[in-house]
Amino acid sequence: MSPDLHIQVGPLHLKNPVLTASGTFGYGREFAQLMDPNRLGGVIVKGISLKPRPGNPPPRIVETPCGMLNAIGLANVGLDAFVSEKLPWLQTLHTAVIVNIYGHTLEEYAQVAAGLKGVQEIAALEINVSCPNVARGGMSFGTDPNLSARVTEAVLKQTDKPVIVKLSPNVTDIRVIAKAVEAAGAHALSLINTLTGMVIDIETRRPVLGNETGGLSGPAIRPVALYMVHQVVQSVRIPVIGVGGIITPEDALQFLMAGARAVEVGTGNFVDPRTTLNIINGLTRFCRQKGIPTIREIIGTAQQNW
Amino acid sequence: MSPDLHIQVGPLHLKNPVLTASGTFGYGREFAQLMDPNRLGGVIVKGISLKPRPGNPPPRIVETPCGMLNAIGLANVGLDAFVSEKLPWLQTLHTAVIVNIYGHTLEEYAQVAAGLKGVQEIAALEINVSCPNVARGGMSFGTDPNLSARVTEAVLKQTDKPVIVKLSPNVTDIRVIAKAVEAAGAHALSLINTLTGMVIDIETRRPVLGNETGGLSGPAIRPVALYMVHQVVQSVRIPVIGVGGIITPEDALQFLMAGARAVEVGTGNFVDPRTTLNIINGLTRFCRQKGIPTIREIIGTAQQNW
Amino acid sequence: MIEQHAEVTFNDRVAADTYLMGLKSPDIAARAHPGQFVMIRVGAQADPLLRRPFSICGVRKDGGLLILYRVVGRGTRIMAGAGPGTGFDVLGPLGNGFDFPAQPGESLLVAGGMGIAPLSFLAQRTGQEVQILTGYACADQQIPFECLGLSHCAVLVATEDGTIGHHGRVTDLLQESGNHIPHGYAQVYACGPIPMLMAVADLTLRQGIACQVSLESTMACGLGACQGCAVPAAPGSDRRYYHVCQDGPVFEVGTLDWEQLQPHVP
Amino acid sequence: MIEQHAEVTFNDRVAADTYLMGLKSPDIAARAHPGQFVMIRVGAQADPLLRRPFSICGVRKDGGLLILYRVVGRGTRIMAGAGPGTGFDVLGPLGNGFDFPAQPGESLLVAGGMGIAPLSFLAQRTGQEVQILTGYACADQQIPFECLGLSHCAVLVATEDGTIGHHGRVTDLLQESGNHIPHGYAQVYACGPIPMLMAVADLTLRQGIACQVSLESTMACGLGACQGCAVPAAPGSDRRYYHVCQDGPVFEVGTLDWEQLQPHVP
Ligand SMILES: Cc1cc2nc3c(=O)[nH]c(=O)nc-3n(C[C@H](O)[C@H](O)[C@H](O)COP(=O)(O)OP(=O)(O)OC[C@H]3O[C@@H](n4cnc5c(N)ncnc54)[C@H](O)[C@@H]3O)c2cc1C
Ligand SMILES: Cc1cc2nc3c(=O)[nH]c(=O)nc-3n(C[C@H](O)[C@H](O)[C@H](O)COP(=O)(O)OP(=O)(O)OC[C@H]3O[C@@H](n4cnc5c(N)ncnc54)[C@H](O)[C@@H]3O)c2cc1C
Ligand SMILES: Cc1cc2nc3c(=O)[nH]c(=O)nc-3n(C[C@H](O)[C@H](O)[C@H](O)COP(=O)(O)O)c2cc1C
Ligand SMILES: Cc1cc2nc3c(=O)[nH]c(=O)nc-3n(C[C@H](O)[C@H](O)[C@H](O)COP(=O)(O)O)c2cc1C
Ligand code: FES
Ligand code: FES
């Protein structure tokens, strides 16, 4: 008998714990010729804002040791085009579709959430609180527990869906933010978003990225992500989704054992478009080899008090 | 004519900008059979505490993608043995010897500094504020601007030497700490220390490290270190030393262009004991190829306002 | 669009630091159109992490996919060290290729350095005896035409140091008869460094000659998903940026904002 | 102690997942003492990053350094793929080796799996016809004695699945004549997995027979600089931890805290 990979993330029911991370899987369709998205636990689409955004000046990407920096600048088609052009295809999927949303003000967050209300095929919203907050001079909402909580509340008021809040790692104590967001009513947390970084071109003596700084992702950040997931799982009661440098089934297992109930794969999709499917197959294989009937059994097993 | 690599870091005069990072070069002598430490800009020795410390239970090291976690636990021989057993050999070197110091209380920091007072061959002290602060439940001194400043003051009071404060990257805004430490009178800053991380062994379902968490170092963290150096250089007037993932001459050049006046090489010493010398040779080569008479000319050239 | 593990059938040095690699990739080869590219994963480790994009330089009847590449960094250095039998994961064909020339004799192909890779595939596919202008830094970088199956074409060479052919740039060859594209050419295809493409764009735009260029950009996905490979669209377009992997790599010169294009891929 | 680039002269599969590699490293070979080890940098990329430690399995007159290794992870997989002519950076000889046996016939060597590597070097160097007990999981992991230059020694084999030799563990061979080391042996040398070493330590400590074991530990520097390779010292020692790279890898059994030793190197 095949091991059971079903998992419950708060109110969200997933056929397996493997999701695609926002911004690395487009609007889903881009990968459909190469792998069957219906096999995924869920698809998290590119961050959607109220208005379309062209994104940052190029170059937007630079490779780093075991990772990459991106400064896409949250380029996206905007809420209206998302609903009219991207959503119809996503609605044909037989897996959870999660929409990542963001805004530059509290109102923008709320408006995007409101715009997606009632669309039955959207399983949940994921709030990206890591984008720069215009009102506070570029520091992100996600570095301030108060603001993070207010964004969460604003979105909750405008939606009928489970709300996942995606946390930034660029903070002194991520548990403080996690707790604030939990208290504000979030149904789940996902972490981590990218670490801020820079690469300089020694020929031009300028930062490589058009935006100067970018977000570090990929295997390089995996130990940091795993540590933060391990920490946050101990500090909140709501479920946690692990993100950061996950490429292999063994990587995913580390996060599940640390207490994550699901994982998101980001940069791994670029390395191999079938990374997520390899991970799903690997989880099945692991459970079978160890005689574990359900993946739920391994969640949190690396926590001290388990 | 050979390009001039001399550099001034505040009151500290270095024959070139390449130092060994604390904890990765022992007490210097360990590498002496493999490379000539006198060719270095300086040697920064393992962090010294008042009393000898055995360090954390093993395993203490685990490899990660393009990096490693260490949880040495600041194992060291303690102030007295350092002075009687390690210092005499260091005093024979013809390069700057910098002693990295730490304590678990303000008084311990001050006492170590006092114990090294008057030793002429010690060129400077580097304060490690990243170690867990017993009085504040494990959060490090270095995540609190106030405490960082007080440690700096306490050490300055007890020493006749230039004081470099080594900053932790595990903070929301490193500039706040940098400014606090500058205001407290530090002569220079070095950054970054390691990022906190974890690896889980999926067979035993336990964190690999005896200490559960460890510090991430190596090329993986280079973009984060470079970003923080670039940021801090803009925020303070005192000189900055860049640390984090530097392995090649090109890596070192990125930090110098970002505005660091010197660099420290840590994990790179493990990859190749001659990493530092390769970097020094590479800096000379770069200057020669570009017709730059002195390395000082390239410092800060990647800053916007340069 | 296919992702497959492909075996290296040969990997020959054809000029200084330049290699022609054959990959056994029948499914990609069967679908390939000139101007399209593939993304190659250069190793199994996490460093180097990202796939490297390469134009398809040709296909063989036996399902061979040809890649012509210059060693410029870590990824291409690893590729150069791969003997026959080595396997690489290859993703492709990606992007939009060239629109084919309408009338024989009317197309002019302008290649700077490795820009010859997609253009020689184009030259082969047209079946026509097209005129190709090629430019290299020096003679030892010149790729023998036989390697590229261009024996049926007229090829002129320029080198910047004058060691072979015209002493100067490939764009000099264009401009020989006064500062314009020689008469009779109705369609220019160009690939090479940005400064060269700028010169070609300038000439063709001024003369109103149709011109398609193939661009480079750092890429993560190659699939239009990450938005990483943005290049600025011409002022007045409906979009601020195009994406090289999805909207290109082949663009009509008029659709790009040449003033904003980065001259340097780091 | 030397750091040098060494060429692979051969790299032969000698048992399941097990390879014997020859490295042209005359300077390290000339200084090598049985029980010492080298740190090998397995590639030029930043991943895998750290050097891998391997016991010196022997040296040849022509300056060849022998490494016997099992493929267990990424680094050893890369090594297994390296053909003759490949180069690796090698650092060594490192650590303290075995103290040599005083009297012929009095030493007993006990090897579990790859533990045979340092012990076969020891057996060669003693020149004596020593008794070696070896244990493997199964027959196909057994390394032919000829490969290791052990034809002059008496070798007994145990396999856990009984496919060859004694059915059981190598420590069973030790305990055959009642639960103790056979008479006549005054010095035991052991290398292998921690549980095996524990059993050996237990026997020798109880009988008061001198015993040296070679330990493993994750390492960063190999030079005593990073303090990463700590193992717990016996209660009552002047130190809490020893460092495998500097104080070992060979230890007298009595100096270690066997209760605290991690049974598993992840
Ligand atoms: C559509 C397209 C087609 C190409 N066709 C060819 C070809 O046929 N032959 C050929 O020799 N080269 C071609 N290039 C350039 C080729 O992709 C780079 O030379 C190669 O990626 C360099 O990899 P590296 O690891 O050796 O260099 P590094 O400098 O070590 O690479 C570091 C990172 O930068 C990226 N990068 C570096 N240079 C370029 C570049 N010029 N364009 C895009 N990304 C770059 C790499 O992909 C990698 O992510 C093409 C690029 C694109 C976008
Ligand atoms: C002093 C000493 C002598 C050794 N001699 C031999 C020998 O002769 N033959 C042999 O096959 N093996 C020997 N080993 C073990 C060998 O070092 C590991 O098998 C090897 O490092 C695994 O590398 P990997 O990349 O294939 O495995 P991975 O699991 O991918 O390695 C990941 C990291 O863990 C470390 N690591 C993994 N296993 C071990 C281990 N058992 N001991 C120390 N570090 C480990 C690696 O060095 C690396 O840093 C010795 C170890 C030590 C400390
Ligand atoms: C190109 C790119 C674009 C991204 N865009 C978004 C985004 O729009 N919203 C968001 O919340 N996270 C975004 N991220 C962050 C990822 O979802 C993920 O949190 C991060 O990359 C770490 O995971 P990884 O190491 O698996 O890539 C993006 C990451 C990359 C690499
Ligand atoms: C094994 C090890 C031990 C370290 N010990 C110390 C220490 O005692 N004091 C200190 O300030 N930093 C210590 N560090 C941090 C390094 O000095 C350096 O800041 C960090 O490793 C980042 O640089 P790198 O990427 O070049 O290694 C240690 C790092 C490592 C890897
Ligand atoms: S490379 Fe990802 S969109 Fe073009
Ligand atoms: S490996 Fe560094 S002290 Fe032993």
Short mmCIF file of C-alpha atoms in Angstrom, two decimals, chain A residues 13 35 51 76 87 89 94 113 120 133 156 160 176 178-179 193 206 210 216 222 230 235 242 251 261 293 306:
data_model
loop_
_atom_site.label_atom_id
_atom_site.label_comp_id
_atom_site.label_asym_id
_atom_site.label_seq_id
_atom_site.Cartn_x
_atom_site.Cartn_y
_atom_site.Cartn_z
CA HIS A 13 -6.23 20.20 3.00
CA MET A 35 5.50 18.30 -15.32
CA LYS A 51 -1.93 47.31 -10.02
CA ASN A 76 3.33 40.91 -11.85
CA LEU A 87 -7.03 32.44 -12.95
CA TRP A 89 -6.36 28.10 -16.24
CA HIS A 94 -7.03 19.54 -9.31
CA ALA A 113 -7.63 40.18 -0.79
CA GLN A 120 -13.92 29.10 -4.96
CA ASN A 133 7.01 49.41 3.00
CA LEU A 156 -8.40 38.60 7.22
CA ASP A 160 -13.17 34.17 3.18
CA VAL A 176 8.39 37.76 17.82
CA ALA A 178 5.47 34.86 14.26
CA LYS A 179 3.66 35.33 17.55
CA ASN A 193 11.45 34.54 2.33
CA ARG A 206 29.03 48.50 -9.46
CA GLY A 210 19.99 46.92 -11.33
CA LEU A 216 19.22 35.34 -1.58
CA ARG A 222 18.74 26.13 3.81
CA HIS A 230 12.55 24.79 14.07
CA SER A 235 6.75 29.28 19.54
CA GLY A 242 9.01 25.45 5.51
CA ASP A 251 15.98 18.44 2.37
CA ARG A 261 3.60 20.54 7.96
CA PRO A 293 2.10 4.53 6.85
CA TRP A 306 8.69 15.13 20.64
#
